[in-house]
C-alpha atoms as an extended CHARMM CRD file, in Angstrom:
* protein
*
       294  EXT
         1         1  ALA       CA              0.0000000000        0.0000000000        0.0000000000  PROA      1               0.0000000000
         2         2  ALA       CA              2.6450000000        2.5210000000        1.0710000000  PROA      2               0.0000000000
         3         3  MET       CA              4.6350000000        2.1860000000       -2.1380000000  PROA      3               0.0000000000
         4         4  GLN       CA              1.7190000000        2.8860000000       -4.4950000000  PROA      4               0.0000000000
         5         5  PRO       CA              1.8660000000        6.0220000000       -6.7030000000  PROA      5               0.0000000000
         6         6  ALA       CA             -1.2910000000        7.4050000000       -5.0920000000  PROA      6               0.0000000000
         7         7  CYS       CA              0.5470000000        7.8290000000       -1.7730000000  PROA      7               0.0000000000
         8         8  GLU       CA              3.1570000000       10.0320000000       -3.3810000000  PROA      8               0.0000000000
         9         9  ALA       CA              0.6060000000       11.8840000000       -5.5020000000  PROA      9               0.0000000000
        10        10  LYS       CA             -1.8170000000       12.5990000000       -2.6580000000  PROA      10              0.0000000000
        11        11  ILE       CA              0.4160000000       13.1270000000        0.3990000000  PROA      11              0.0000000000
        12        12  GLY       CA              3.9960000000       13.1180000000       -0.8920000000  PROA      12              0.0000000000
        13        13  LEU       CA              4.8500000000        9.7880000000        0.7380000000  PROA      13              0.0000000000
        14        14  THR       CA              7.6680000000        7.6920000000       -0.7240000000  PROA      14              0.0000000000
        15        15  VAL       CA              9.3180000000        4.5890000000        0.6650000000  PROA      15              0.0000000000
        16        16  PRO       CA             12.9380000000        3.4110000000        0.4920000000  PROA      16              0.0000000000
        17        17  ASP       CA             14.0920000000        1.1830000000       -2.3550000000  PROA      17              0.0000000000
        18        18  ARG       CA             14.7510000000       -1.5720000000        0.1670000000  PROA      18              0.0000000000
        19        19  ILE       CA             11.0250000000       -1.6970000000        0.9340000000  PROA      19              0.0000000000
        20        20  LYS       CA             10.1800000000       -2.0050000000       -2.7550000000  PROA      20              0.0000000000
        21        21  GLN       CA             12.6600000000       -4.8440000000       -3.1650000000  PROA      21              0.0000000000
        22        22  TYR       CA             11.2700000000       -6.5990000000       -0.0840000000  PROA      22              0.0000000000
        23        23  VAL       CA              7.7380000000       -6.4270000000       -1.4370000000  PROA      23              0.0000000000
        24        24  ASP       CA              8.8060000000       -7.5480000000       -4.9130000000  PROA      24              0.0000000000
        25        25  ASP       CA             10.7570000000      -10.4920000000       -3.4740000000  PROA      25              0.0000000000
        26        26  PHE       CA              7.7490000000      -11.5240000000       -1.3920000000  PROA      26              0.0000000000
        27        27  CYS       CA              5.3950000000      -11.3090000000       -4.3460000000  PROA      27              0.0000000000
        28        28  ALA       CA              7.7970000000      -13.3460000000       -6.4960000000  PROA      28              0.0000000000
        29        29  SER       CA              7.8820000000      -16.0420000000       -3.8080000000  PROA      29              0.0000000000
        30        30  VAL       CA              4.1700000000      -16.1850000000       -2.9420000000  PROA      30              0.0000000000
        31        31  PRO       CA              1.8300000000      -16.8210000000       -5.8850000000  PROA      31              0.0000000000
        32        32  THR       CA             -1.2640000000      -15.8640000000       -3.8900000000  PROA      32              0.0000000000
        33        33  SER       CA              0.1760000000      -12.3600000000       -3.5460000000  PROA      33              0.0000000000
        34        34  ASN       CA             -1.4110000000      -11.5150000000       -6.8870000000  PROA      34              0.0000000000
        35        35  MET       CA             -4.5660000000      -10.8040000000       -4.9140000000  PROA      35              0.0000000000
        36        36  LEU       CA             -2.8280000000       -7.7590000000       -3.4790000000  PROA      36              0.0000000000
        37        37  LYS       CA             -2.8580000000       -6.3570000000       -6.9980000000  PROA      37              0.0000000000
        38        38  GLU       CA             -6.0220000000       -7.7190000000       -8.5300000000  PROA      38              0.0000000000
        39        39  ALA       CA             -9.3690000000       -8.4580000000       -6.8870000000  PROA      39              0.0000000000
        40        40  GLY       CA            -12.0840000000       -7.1480000000       -9.1540000000  PROA      40              0.0000000000
        41        41  GLY       CA            -11.1730000000       -3.5400000000       -8.4270000000  PROA      41              0.0000000000
        42        42  TYR       CA            -11.0040000000       -3.9980000000       -4.6510000000  PROA      42              0.0000000000
        43        43  SER       CA             -7.4300000000       -5.1400000000       -4.1300000000  PROA      43              0.0000000000
        44        44  ILE       CA             -5.0450000000       -2.8690000000       -2.2290000000  PROA      44              0.0000000000
        45        45  VAL       CA             -3.2930000000       -1.7820000000       -5.4350000000  PROA      45              0.0000000000
        46        46  GLU       CA             -6.5000000000       -1.2680000000       -7.4140000000  PROA      46              0.0000000000
        47        47  PHE       CA             -8.2380000000        0.5960000000       -4.6270000000  PROA      47              0.0000000000
        48        48  LEU       CA             -5.3130000000        2.9800000000       -4.1780000000  PROA      48              0.0000000000
        49        49  ALA       CA             -5.0620000000        3.4900000000       -7.9370000000  PROA      49              0.0000000000
        50        50  GLY       CA             -8.6510000000        4.6790000000       -7.8380000000  PROA      50              0.0000000000
        51        51  LYS       CA             -7.6430000000        7.4170000000       -5.4100000000  PROA      51              0.0000000000
        52        52  ALA       CA             -5.1950000000        8.9890000000       -7.8670000000  PROA      52              0.0000000000
        53        53  PRO       CA             -5.8760000000        7.6460000000      -11.3840000000  PROA      53              0.0000000000
        54        54  ASP       CA             -3.5090000000       10.1390000000      -12.9990000000  PROA      54              0.0000000000
        55        55  ALA       CA             -0.5480000000        9.3090000000      -10.7520000000  PROA      55              0.0000000000
        56        56  ALA       CA              2.5790000000        8.1470000000      -12.5540000000  PROA      56              0.0000000000
        57        57  ALA       CA              3.3970000000        4.4590000000      -12.2740000000  PROA      57              0.0000000000
        58        58  SER       CA              6.1510000000        3.4070000000       -9.8680000000  PROA      58              0.0000000000
        59        59  LYS       CA              9.5990000000        2.8670000000      -11.3420000000  PROA      59              0.0000000000
        60        60  ASN       CA             11.0500000000       -0.6210000000      -11.0950000000  PROA      60              0.0000000000
        61        61  ASP       CA             14.6700000000        0.3920000000      -11.7440000000  PROA      61              0.0000000000
        62        62  TYR       CA             15.4670000000        0.9940000000       -8.0840000000  PROA      62              0.0000000000
        63        63  SER       CA             18.7340000000        0.2530000000       -6.3140000000  PROA      63              0.0000000000
        64        64  LYS       CA             18.7930000000       -3.3330000000       -5.0450000000  PROA      64              0.0000000000
        65        65  ALA       CA             20.4490000000       -4.5500000000       -1.8790000000  PROA      65              0.0000000000
        66        66  GLN       CA             22.9180000000       -7.4000000000       -1.5350000000  PROA      66              0.0000000000
        67        67  PHE       CA             22.0470000000       -9.9290000000        1.1400000000  PROA      67              0.0000000000
        68        68  THR       CA             24.0440000000      -11.7740000000        3.7750000000  PROA      68              0.0000000000
        69        69  GLU       CA             23.0250000000      -14.8820000000        5.6890000000  PROA      69              0.0000000000
        70        70  LEU       CA             21.3520000000      -14.4310000000        9.0440000000  PROA      70              0.0000000000
        71        71  PRO       CA             23.6230000000      -15.1240000000       12.0260000000  PROA      71              0.0000000000
        72        72  VAL       CA             23.1000000000      -18.1830000000       14.2110000000  PROA      72              0.0000000000
        73        73  TRP       CA             21.6100000000      -16.9550000000       17.4800000000  PROA      73              0.0000000000
        74        74  VAL       CA             22.6420000000      -19.0720000000       20.4450000000  PROA      74              0.0000000000
        75        75  PRO       CA             20.5520000000      -18.8030000000       23.6320000000  PROA      75              0.0000000000
        76        76  ALA       CA             22.3890000000      -18.9120000000       26.9520000000  PROA      76              0.0000000000
        77        77  GLY       CA             19.5840000000      -19.9080000000       29.3040000000  PROA      77              0.0000000000
        78        78  ASP       CA             20.0780000000      -16.5950000000       31.0990000000  PROA      78              0.0000000000
        79        79  ILE       CA             17.1360000000      -14.3110000000       30.2830000000  PROA      79              0.0000000000
        80        80  LYS       CA             17.3760000000      -10.6130000000       31.0200000000  PROA      80              0.0000000000
        81        81  VAL       CA             14.1670000000       -8.6390000000       30.5280000000  PROA      81              0.0000000000
        82        82  PHE       CA             15.1170000000       -4.9760000000       30.4110000000  PROA      82              0.0000000000
        83        83  GLY       CA             12.4800000000       -2.7110000000       31.8990000000  PROA      83              0.0000000000
        84        84  MET       CA             10.9330000000       -1.2900000000       35.0560000000  PROA      84              0.0000000000
        85        85  PRO       CA              8.6540000000       -3.1360000000       37.5130000000  PROA      85              0.0000000000
        86        86  VAL       CA              5.8590000000       -0.5640000000       37.2220000000  PROA      86              0.0000000000
        87        87  SER       CA              5.4850000000       -1.2600000000       33.4930000000  PROA      87              0.0000000000
        88        88  GLN       CA              2.6210000000       -3.6340000000       32.7760000000  PROA      88              0.0000000000
        89        89  ASN       CA              4.0950000000       -4.4690000000       29.3600000000  PROA      89              0.0000000000
        90        90  VAL       CA              7.3600000000       -5.4240000000       31.0310000000  PROA      90              0.0000000000
        91        91  MET       CA              6.0170000000       -7.5030000000       33.8830000000  PROA      91              0.0000000000
        92        92  GLY       CA              4.3690000000      -10.2760000000       31.8710000000  PROA      92              0.0000000000
        93        93  PRO       CA              7.7180000000      -11.3430000000       30.3490000000  PROA      93              0.0000000000
        94        94  VAL       CA              9.4820000000      -10.8010000000       33.6780000000  PROA      94              0.0000000000
        95        95  LEU       CA              7.0640000000      -13.0750000000       35.5440000000  PROA      95              0.0000000000
        96        96  LEU       CA              7.3910000000      -15.7240000000       32.8420000000  PROA      96              0.0000000000
        97        97  ALA       CA             11.1930000000      -15.5390000000       32.8750000000  PROA      97              0.0000000000
        98        98  MET       CA             11.1410000000      -15.9720000000       36.6500000000  PROA      98              0.0000000000
        99        99  ASP       CA              8.5790000000      -18.7730000000       36.4280000000  PROA      99              0.0000000000
       100       100  SER       CA             10.7870000000      -20.5920000000       33.9370000000  PROA      100             0.0000000000
       101       101  GLY       CA             13.7420000000      -20.3830000000       36.3040000000  PROA      101             0.0000000000
       102       102  LYS       CA             15.8510000000      -18.8870000000       33.5120000000  PROA      102             0.0000000000
       103       103  GLY       CA             16.0280000000      -15.2090000000       34.4110000000  PROA      103             0.0000000000
       104       104  GLY       CA             14.1270000000      -12.1010000000       35.3900000000  PROA      104             0.0000000000
       105       105  LEU       CA             14.1560000000       -8.3170000000       35.4130000000  PROA      105             0.0000000000
       106       106  GLU       CA             17.1750000000       -6.3070000000       34.3620000000  PROA      106             0.0000000000
       107       107  MET       CA             16.5170000000       -2.7540000000       35.5110000000  PROA      107             0.0000000000
       108       108  CYS       CA             16.4130000000       -0.2280000000       32.6720000000  PROA      108             0.0000000000
       109       109  ASN       CA             15.5470000000        3.2000000000       34.0260000000  PROA      109             0.0000000000
       110       110  ILE       CA             13.8890000000        4.9590000000       31.1170000000  PROA      110             0.0000000000
       111       111  MET       CA             13.5090000000        8.0760000000       33.2630000000  PROA      111             0.0000000000
       112       112  GLU       CA             17.3020000000        8.3980000000       33.0800000000  PROA      112             0.0000000000
       113       113  GLY       CA             17.5710000000        7.4770000000       29.3880000000  PROA      113             0.0000000000
       114       114  ALA       CA             18.9830000000        3.9790000000       29.8330000000  PROA      114             0.0000000000
       115       115  GLN       CA             17.0110000000        2.8760000000       26.7540000000  PROA      115             0.0000000000
       116       116  ASN       CA             18.9940000000        5.2530000000       24.5550000000  PROA      116             0.0000000000
       117       117  THR       CA             22.4710000000        3.8670000000       25.1690000000  PROA      117             0.0000000000
       118       118  PRO       CA             24.3540000000        2.2830000000       22.2390000000  PROA      118             0.0000000000
       119       119  GLU       CA             24.2180000000       -1.0760000000       24.0200000000  PROA      119             0.0000000000
       120       120  PHE       CA             20.4390000000       -0.9500000000       24.3600000000  PROA      120             0.0000000000
       121       121  LEU       CA             19.8510000000        0.3210000000       20.8340000000  PROA      121             0.0000000000
       122       122  ALA       CA             21.8940000000       -2.5840000000       19.4810000000  PROA      122             0.0000000000
       123       123  MET       CA             19.2460000000       -4.8640000000       21.0100000000  PROA      123             0.0000000000
       124       124  ASN       CA             16.2130000000       -2.7460000000       20.1030000000  PROA      124             0.0000000000
       125       125  PRO       CA             16.5590000000        0.2540000000       17.7740000000  PROA      125             0.0000000000
       126       126  TYR       CA             13.0960000000        1.4680000000       18.8100000000  PROA      126             0.0000000000
       127       127  HSD       CA             14.4050000000        2.0270000000       22.3820000000  PROA      127             0.0000000000
       128       128  HSD       CA             11.2990000000        0.4830000000       23.9690000000  PROA      128             0.0000000000
       129       129  ILE       CA             10.8330000000       -1.6760000000       27.0240000000  PROA      129             0.0000000000
       130       130  PRO       CA             10.5140000000       -4.5610000000       27.4260000000  PROA      130             0.0000000000
       131       131  THR       CA             13.5380000000       -5.7610000000       25.5400000000  PROA      131             0.0000000000
       132       132  MET       CA             14.9420000000       -9.2280000000       26.1940000000  PROA      132             0.0000000000
       133       133  LYS       CA             18.4010000000      -10.7220000000       25.8520000000  PROA      133             0.0000000000
       134       134  ASP       CA             19.2210000000      -14.4160000000       26.1560000000  PROA      134             0.0000000000
       135       135  GLY       CA             22.7340000000      -15.0760000000       24.9300000000  PROA      135             0.0000000000
       136       136  ASP       CA             22.7880000000      -13.9840000000       21.2860000000  PROA      136             0.0000000000
       137       137  VAL       CA             19.0060000000      -13.6680000000       21.1400000000  PROA      137             0.0000000000
       138       138  ALA       CA             17.8340000000      -10.0560000000       21.5320000000  PROA      138             0.0000000000
       139       139  ILE       CA             14.2300000000       -9.0610000000       20.8270000000  PROA      139             0.0000000000
       140       140  GLY       CA             11.6580000000       -6.4600000000       21.7920000000  PROA      140             0.0000000000
       141       141  GLU       CA              7.8680000000       -6.3670000000       22.2120000000  PROA      141             0.0000000000
       142       142  SER       CA              6.0380000000       -7.9960000000       25.0940000000  PROA      142             0.0000000000
       143       143  SER       CA              4.1180000000      -10.6250000000       23.1300000000  PROA      143             0.0000000000
       144       144  ALA       CA              7.1640000000      -11.6630000000       21.0900000000  PROA      144             0.0000000000
       145       145  ILE       CA              9.1630000000      -12.1230000000       24.2960000000  PROA      145             0.0000000000
       146       146  LEU       CA              6.3880000000      -14.1620000000       25.9090000000  PROA      146             0.0000000000
       147       147  HSD       CA              6.2740000000      -16.4320000000       22.8570000000  PROA      147             0.0000000000
       148       148  TYR       CA             10.0400000000      -16.8940000000       22.8520000000  PROA      148             0.0000000000
       149       149  ILE       CA             10.3390000000      -17.7640000000       26.5310000000  PROA      149             0.0000000000
       150       150  ALA       CA              7.4720000000      -20.2320000000       26.3500000000  PROA      150             0.0000000000
       151       151  LEU       CA              8.7080000000      -21.8900000000       23.1550000000  PROA      151             0.0000000000
       152       152  LYS       CA             12.2220000000      -22.2470000000       24.5430000000  PROA      152             0.0000000000
       153       153  TYR       CA             11.7180000000      -22.8660000000       28.2480000000  PROA      153             0.0000000000
       154       154  LYS       CA              7.9990000000      -23.3450000000       29.1480000000  PROA      154             0.0000000000
       155       155  PRO       CA              6.3850000000      -25.1390000000       26.2100000000  PROA      155             0.0000000000
       156       156  GLU       CA              3.3310000000      -26.1010000000       28.2410000000  PROA      156             0.0000000000
       157       157  TYR       CA              2.3460000000      -22.4140000000       28.2130000000  PROA      157             0.0000000000
       158       158  TYR       CA              2.2650000000      -22.3900000000       24.3930000000  PROA      158             0.0000000000
       159       159  PRO       CA              1.6410000000      -25.9880000000       23.2660000000  PROA      159             0.0000000000
       160       160  VAL       CA              2.6140000000      -25.9780000000       19.5930000000  PROA      160             0.0000000000
       161       161  LYS       CA              1.3530000000      -29.5330000000       19.1460000000  PROA      161             0.0000000000
       162       162  ASN       CA             -2.1150000000      -28.1090000000       19.6760000000  PROA      162             0.0000000000
       163       163  PRO       CA             -2.4810000000      -25.4740000000       16.9240000000  PROA      163             0.0000000000
       164       164  ALA       CA             -6.0750000000      -24.6890000000       17.8690000000  PROA      164             0.0000000000
       165       165  MET       CA             -5.0850000000      -23.8460000000       21.4320000000  PROA      165             0.0000000000
       166       166  CYS       CA             -2.1620000000      -21.7340000000       20.2130000000  PROA      166             0.0000000000
       167       167  ALA       CA             -4.5260000000      -19.8720000000       17.8890000000  PROA      167             0.0000000000
       168       168  TRP       CA             -6.8800000000      -19.2150000000       20.8290000000  PROA      168             0.0000000000
       169       169  ILE       CA             -3.9710000000      -17.9470000000       22.9370000000  PROA      169             0.0000000000
       170       170  ASP       CA             -2.8480000000      -15.6220000000       20.1370000000  PROA      170             0.0000000000
       171       171  PHE       CA             -6.4000000000      -14.3970000000       19.5870000000  PROA      171             0.0000000000
       172       172  ALA       CA             -6.6980000000      -13.5570000000       23.2930000000  PROA      172             0.0000000000
       173       173  MET       CA             -3.3480000000      -11.7630000000       23.3560000000  PROA      173             0.0000000000
       174       174  ASP       CA             -3.8940000000       -9.7850000000       20.1670000000  PROA      174             0.0000000000
       175       175  SER       CA             -7.4250000000       -8.8150000000       21.1670000000  PROA      175             0.0000000000
       176       176  PHE       CA             -6.1820000000       -7.6180000000       24.5270000000  PROA      176             0.0000000000
       177       177  ALA       CA             -3.3760000000       -5.6130000000       22.9360000000  PROA      177             0.0000000000
       178       178  CYS       CA             -5.5680000000       -4.0890000000       20.2270000000  PROA      178             0.0000000000
       179       179  GLU       CA             -8.8200000000       -3.5220000000       22.1040000000  PROA      179             0.0000000000
       180       180  VAL       CA             -8.3140000000       -3.3900000000       25.8750000000  PROA      180             0.0000000000
       181       181  TYR       CA             -4.8620000000       -1.8190000000       25.9140000000  PROA      181             0.0000000000
       182       182  LYS       CA             -5.8130000000        1.2530000000       23.8900000000  PROA      182             0.0000000000
       183       183  ALA       CA             -8.5580000000        2.0130000000       26.4550000000  PROA      183             0.0000000000
       184       184  HSD       CA             -6.0590000000        1.3430000000       29.2600000000  PROA      184             0.0000000000
       185       185  HSD       CA             -4.1400000000        4.4130000000       28.0810000000  PROA      185             0.0000000000
       186       186  GLU       CA             -6.9670000000        6.8310000000       28.8910000000  PROA      186             0.0000000000
       187       187  THR       CA             -7.7920000000        5.2650000000       32.2490000000  PROA      187             0.0000000000
       188       188  VAL       CA             -5.1560000000        3.3830000000       34.2260000000  PROA      188             0.0000000000
       189       189  TYR       CA             -2.2480000000        5.1830000000       32.5580000000  PROA      189             0.0000000000
       190       190  VAL       CA             -3.8570000000        8.4840000000       33.5820000000  PROA      190             0.0000000000
       191       191  VAL       CA             -3.7160000000        7.4060000000       37.2320000000  PROA      191             0.0000000000
       192       192  LEU       CA             -0.1330000000        6.2250000000       36.8480000000  PROA      192             0.0000000000
       193       193  GLY       CA              0.8170000000        9.5820000000       35.3270000000  PROA      193             0.0000000000
       194       194  PHE       CA              1.8200000000        7.9940000000       32.0230000000  PROA      194             0.0000000000
       195       195  HSD       CA             -0.9230000000        9.6600000000       29.9540000000  PROA      195             0.0000000000
       196       196  SER       CA             -2.8140000000       12.9460000000       30.0120000000  PROA      196             0.0000000000
       197       197  PRO       CA             -6.5040000000       12.8260000000       31.0580000000  PROA      197             0.0000000000
       198       198  PRO       CA             -9.0710000000       12.4830000000       28.2650000000  PROA      198             0.0000000000
       199       199  ALA       CA            -11.6650000000       15.1690000000       27.6230000000  PROA      199             0.0000000000
       200       200  ASP       CA            -14.3720000000       12.9280000000       29.1080000000  PROA      200             0.0000000000
       201       201  GLN       CA            -13.0300000000       10.6070000000       31.8000000000  PROA      201             0.0000000000
       202       202  LYS       CA            -16.4170000000        9.0020000000       32.4900000000  PROA      202             0.0000000000
       203       203  ALA       CA            -16.7790000000        8.0700000000       28.8200000000  PROA      203             0.0000000000
       204       204  ALA       CA            -13.2170000000        6.7370000000       28.7730000000  PROA      204             0.0000000000
       205       205  ASN       CA            -13.9730000000        4.5730000000       31.8250000000  PROA      205             0.0000000000
       206       206  GLN       CA            -17.0760000000        3.2240000000       30.1180000000  PROA      206             0.0000000000
       207       207  ALA       CA            -15.1520000000        2.4300000000       26.9380000000  PROA      207             0.0000000000
       208       208  TYR       CA            -12.5170000000        0.6150000000       28.9850000000  PROA      208             0.0000000000
       209       209  ASN       CA            -15.0630000000       -1.4980000000       30.8050000000  PROA      209             0.0000000000
       210       210  GLU       CA            -16.9370000000       -2.3080000000       27.6120000000  PROA      210             0.0000000000
       211       211  SER       CA            -13.7730000000       -3.5640000000       25.9230000000  PROA      211             0.0000000000
       212       212  LEU       CA            -12.7680000000       -5.4180000000       29.0770000000  PROA      212             0.0000000000
       213       213  GLU       CA            -16.1660000000       -7.0410000000       29.5340000000  PROA      213             0.0000000000
       214       214  THR       CA            -16.1490000000       -8.2340000000       25.9250000000  PROA      214             0.0000000000
       215       215  TRP       CA            -12.6990000000       -9.7450000000       26.4050000000  PROA      215             0.0000000000
       216       216  VAL       CA            -13.6750000000      -11.4130000000       29.6770000000  PROA      216             0.0000000000
       217       217  LYS       CA            -16.9200000000      -12.8150000000       28.2980000000  PROA      217             0.0000000000
       218       218  HSD       CA            -15.2250000000      -14.2700000000       25.2450000000  PROA      218             0.0000000000
       219       219  PHE       CA            -11.9380000000      -15.5180000000       26.6880000000  PROA      219             0.0000000000
       220       220  LEU       CA            -12.5510000000      -16.2780000000       30.3630000000  PROA      220             0.0000000000
       221       221  LYS       CA            -15.0320000000      -19.1010000000       30.0990000000  PROA      221             0.0000000000
       222       222  GLY       CA            -12.7860000000      -21.0820000000       32.4520000000  PROA      222             0.0000000000
       223       223  LYS       CA            -10.3990000000      -20.2370000000       35.2630000000  PROA      223             0.0000000000
       224       224  PHE       CA             -7.8360000000      -18.9280000000       32.7990000000  PROA      224             0.0000000000
       225       225  VAL       CA             -7.8830000000      -18.1970000000       29.0690000000  PROA      225             0.0000000000
       226       226  CYS       CA             -7.3940000000      -21.9120000000       28.3640000000  PROA      226             0.0000000000
       227       227  GLY       CA             -9.5540000000      -23.3240000000       31.1250000000  PROA      227             0.0000000000
       228       228  ASN       CA             -7.5000000000      -24.5790000000       34.0570000000  PROA      228             0.0000000000
       229       229  LYS       CA             -4.2380000000      -24.3340000000       32.1140000000  PROA      229             0.0000000000
       230       230  LEU       CA             -2.0280000000      -21.2970000000       32.4600000000  PROA      230             0.0000000000
       231       231  THR       CA             -0.7000000000      -19.9030000000       29.1780000000  PROA      231             0.0000000000
       232       232  ILE       CA              1.2130000000      -16.8830000000       27.9750000000  PROA      232             0.0000000000
       233       233  ALA       CA             -2.1320000000      -15.1350000000       27.3880000000  PROA      233             0.0000000000
       234       234  ASP       CA             -2.5850000000      -14.9380000000       31.1560000000  PROA      234             0.0000000000
       235       235  PHE       CA              0.9230000000      -13.5680000000       31.6460000000  PROA      235             0.0000000000
       236       236  LYS       CA              0.0700000000      -10.9270000000       29.0400000000  PROA      236             0.0000000000
       237       237  ALA       CA             -3.2100000000       -9.7380000000       30.5680000000  PROA      237             0.0000000000
       238       238  VAL       CA             -2.8220000000       -9.9630000000       34.3330000000  PROA      238             0.0000000000
       239       239  PRO       CA             -0.2520000000       -7.1700000000       34.8850000000  PROA      239             0.0000000000
       240       240  PHE       CA             -2.6550000000       -4.7110000000       33.2430000000  PROA      240             0.0000000000
       241       241  LEU       CA             -5.6900000000       -6.0110000000       35.0830000000  PROA      241             0.0000000000
       242       242  ILE       CA             -4.0940000000       -5.9620000000       38.5250000000  PROA      242             0.0000000000
       243       243  ALA       CA             -3.3380000000       -2.2980000000       37.8610000000  PROA      243             0.0000000000
       244       244  ALA       CA             -6.9090000000       -1.5300000000       36.8630000000  PROA      244             0.0000000000
       245       245  MET       CA             -8.3460000000       -3.0720000000       40.0280000000  PROA      245             0.0000000000
       246       246  GLN       CA             -6.2390000000       -1.0170000000       42.4530000000  PROA      246             0.0000000000
       247       247  PRO       CA             -8.0790000000        1.3970000000       44.8000000000  PROA      247             0.0000000000
       248       248  ALA       CA             -6.2380000000        4.3820000000       43.3410000000  PROA      248             0.0000000000
       249       249  CYS       CA             -8.0530000000        3.9230000000       40.0240000000  PROA      249             0.0000000000
       250       250  GLU       CA            -11.4280000000        4.2730000000       41.6750000000  PROA      250             0.0000000000
       251       251  ALA       CA            -10.2620000000        7.0880000000       43.9440000000  PROA      251             0.0000000000
       252       252  LYS       CA             -8.6590000000        9.1720000000       41.1910000000  PROA      252             0.0000000000
       253       253  ILE       CA            -10.8650000000        8.5820000000       38.1320000000  PROA      253             0.0000000000
       254       254  GLY       CA            -13.8510000000        6.5300000000       39.3450000000  PROA      254             0.0000000000
       255       255  LEU       CA            -12.7910000000        3.3630000000       37.4990000000  PROA      255             0.0000000000
       256       256  THR       CA            -13.9320000000       -0.0150000000       38.8210000000  PROA      256             0.0000000000
       257       257  VAL       CA            -13.5870000000       -3.4400000000       37.2120000000  PROA      257             0.0000000000
       258       258  PRO       CA            -15.9050000000       -6.4770000000       37.2830000000  PROA      258             0.0000000000
       259       259  ASP       CA            -15.5700000000       -9.0590000000       40.0350000000  PROA      259             0.0000000000
       260       260  ARG       CA            -14.6900000000      -11.6520000000       37.3850000000  PROA      260             0.0000000000
       261       261  VAL       CA            -11.5400000000       -9.6960000000       36.6210000000  PROA      261             0.0000000000
       262       262  LYS       CA            -10.5650000000       -9.6180000000       40.2940000000  PROA      262             0.0000000000
       263       263  LYS       CA            -11.1080000000      -13.3770000000       40.5990000000  PROA      263             0.0000000000
       264       264  TYR       CA             -9.0350000000      -14.0050000000       37.4760000000  PROA      264             0.0000000000
       265       265  VAL       CA             -6.1510000000      -11.9490000000       38.8330000000  PROA      265             0.0000000000
       266       266  ASP       CA             -6.3570000000      -13.6270000000       42.2450000000  PROA      266             0.0000000000
       267       267  ASP       CA             -6.3470000000      -17.0900000000       40.6440000000  PROA      267             0.0000000000
       268       268  PHE       CA             -3.3130000000      -16.1930000000       38.5530000000  PROA      268             0.0000000000
       269       269  CYS       CA             -1.4220000000      -14.8330000000       41.5480000000  PROA      269             0.0000000000
       270       270  ALA       CA             -2.2430000000      -17.9520000000       43.5580000000  PROA      270             0.0000000000
       271       271  SER       CA             -0.8510000000      -20.1270000000       40.7420000000  PROA      271             0.0000000000
       272       272  VAL       CA              2.2740000000      -18.1510000000       39.7950000000  PROA      272             0.0000000000
       273       273  ALA       CA              4.7550000000      -17.5780000000       42.6110000000  PROA      273             0.0000000000
       274       274  SER       CA              6.6630000000      -14.9160000000       40.7040000000  PROA      274             0.0000000000
       275       275  SER       CA              3.4950000000      -12.7710000000       40.6420000000  PROA      275             0.0000000000
       276       276  SER       CA              4.5240000000      -11.4550000000       44.0740000000  PROA      276             0.0000000000
       277       277  MET       CA              6.6420000000       -8.9620000000       42.1450000000  PROA      277             0.0000000000
       278       278  LEU       CA              3.4310000000       -7.3140000000       40.9270000000  PROA      278             0.0000000000
       279       279  LYS       CA              2.8430000000       -6.3100000000       44.5440000000  PROA      279             0.0000000000
       280       280  SER       CA              6.3020000000       -5.8070000000       45.9890000000  PROA      280             0.0000000000
       281       281  ALA       CA              9.3880000000       -4.4380000000       44.2510000000  PROA      281             0.0000000000
       282       282  GLY       CA             11.0070000000       -1.9720000000       46.5830000000  PROA      282             0.0000000000
       283       283  GLY       CA              8.2070000000        0.5410000000       46.1720000000  PROA      283             0.0000000000
       284       284  TYR       CA              8.1800000000        0.3450000000       42.3750000000  PROA      284             0.0000000000
       285       285  SER       CA              5.8340000000       -2.5740000000       41.7470000000  PROA      285             0.0000000000
       286       286  ILE       CA              2.5490000000       -1.9130000000       39.9630000000  PROA      286             0.0000000000
       287       287  VAL       CA              0.5530000000       -2.1910000000       43.1880000000  PROA      287             0.0000000000
       288       288  GLU       CA              2.9840000000       -0.0980000000       45.2540000000  PROA      288             0.0000000000
       289       289  PHE       CA              3.3110000000        2.6030000000       42.6390000000  PROA      289             0.0000000000
       290       290  LEU       CA             -0.4600000000        2.9650000000       42.3030000000  PROA      290             0.0000000000
       291       291  ALA       CA             -0.8680000000        3.0130000000       46.0760000000  PROA      291             0.0000000000
       292       292  SER       CA              1.3800000000        6.0870000000       46.1320000000  PROA      292             0.0000000000
       293       293  LYS       CA             -1.0340000000        7.8780000000       43.7830000000  PROA      293             0.0000000000
       294       294  ALA       CA             -3.9110000000        7.7610000000       46.2770000000  PROA      294             0.0000000000
């Protein structure tokens, strides 16, 4: 989509040659990719062409890159999750690393710019937490880290021999990240001081609870997302939910969460010993930090 002539014609957007080569190489390797270009006028390429019919066609004589083989990444069995204990995105991977017995939190104080050092940027050029390092393996993004740790060290939390269950886990995680998390910004993050208040806090609270109730109704038909079995989906969701249920959220913005959410969090904490770090981390845990806000 981004490399179509309409994007340049309408908003002046161009993309690097490396992107064009990447797309062309993909299309040459995947026959079904022709549907990106032709679908009875409704493909991505056709639809964008309709937005600027007079735009000049893209040139194919771009500079092409030379490739090298990917390195062999060797894990060390010593996981370091760089982040801060108040970060809900960080704590899911941290709890899982601790639960696996292979590592835990490596403090990265973003208030002091630790995420902008050359060493950190070599691991994650987007300078975000969480970022994980395990020997030669260095990756960012909470869900990616959860998948890696489970696949390598806790396979029962992401059972690849059961594709349907893995699909359900991924659906729960992606839905939480795309639907619940965006409403979390204008509610819980406001209390934490991570986000400015919305124009209508009551409406934001309602939107949060509506997205949360939909998630709970669809995914929490059992004790956890996969019935009585813990999975990485639970490690993803619980750090956010334990934040939302803290008294400070009700005191500061009037936010309350359903009892089912509280029971889910309590069941998780009773089953995962490392979850104690959600409540106690030298004053910087999620629970402690929120307690200081009210």
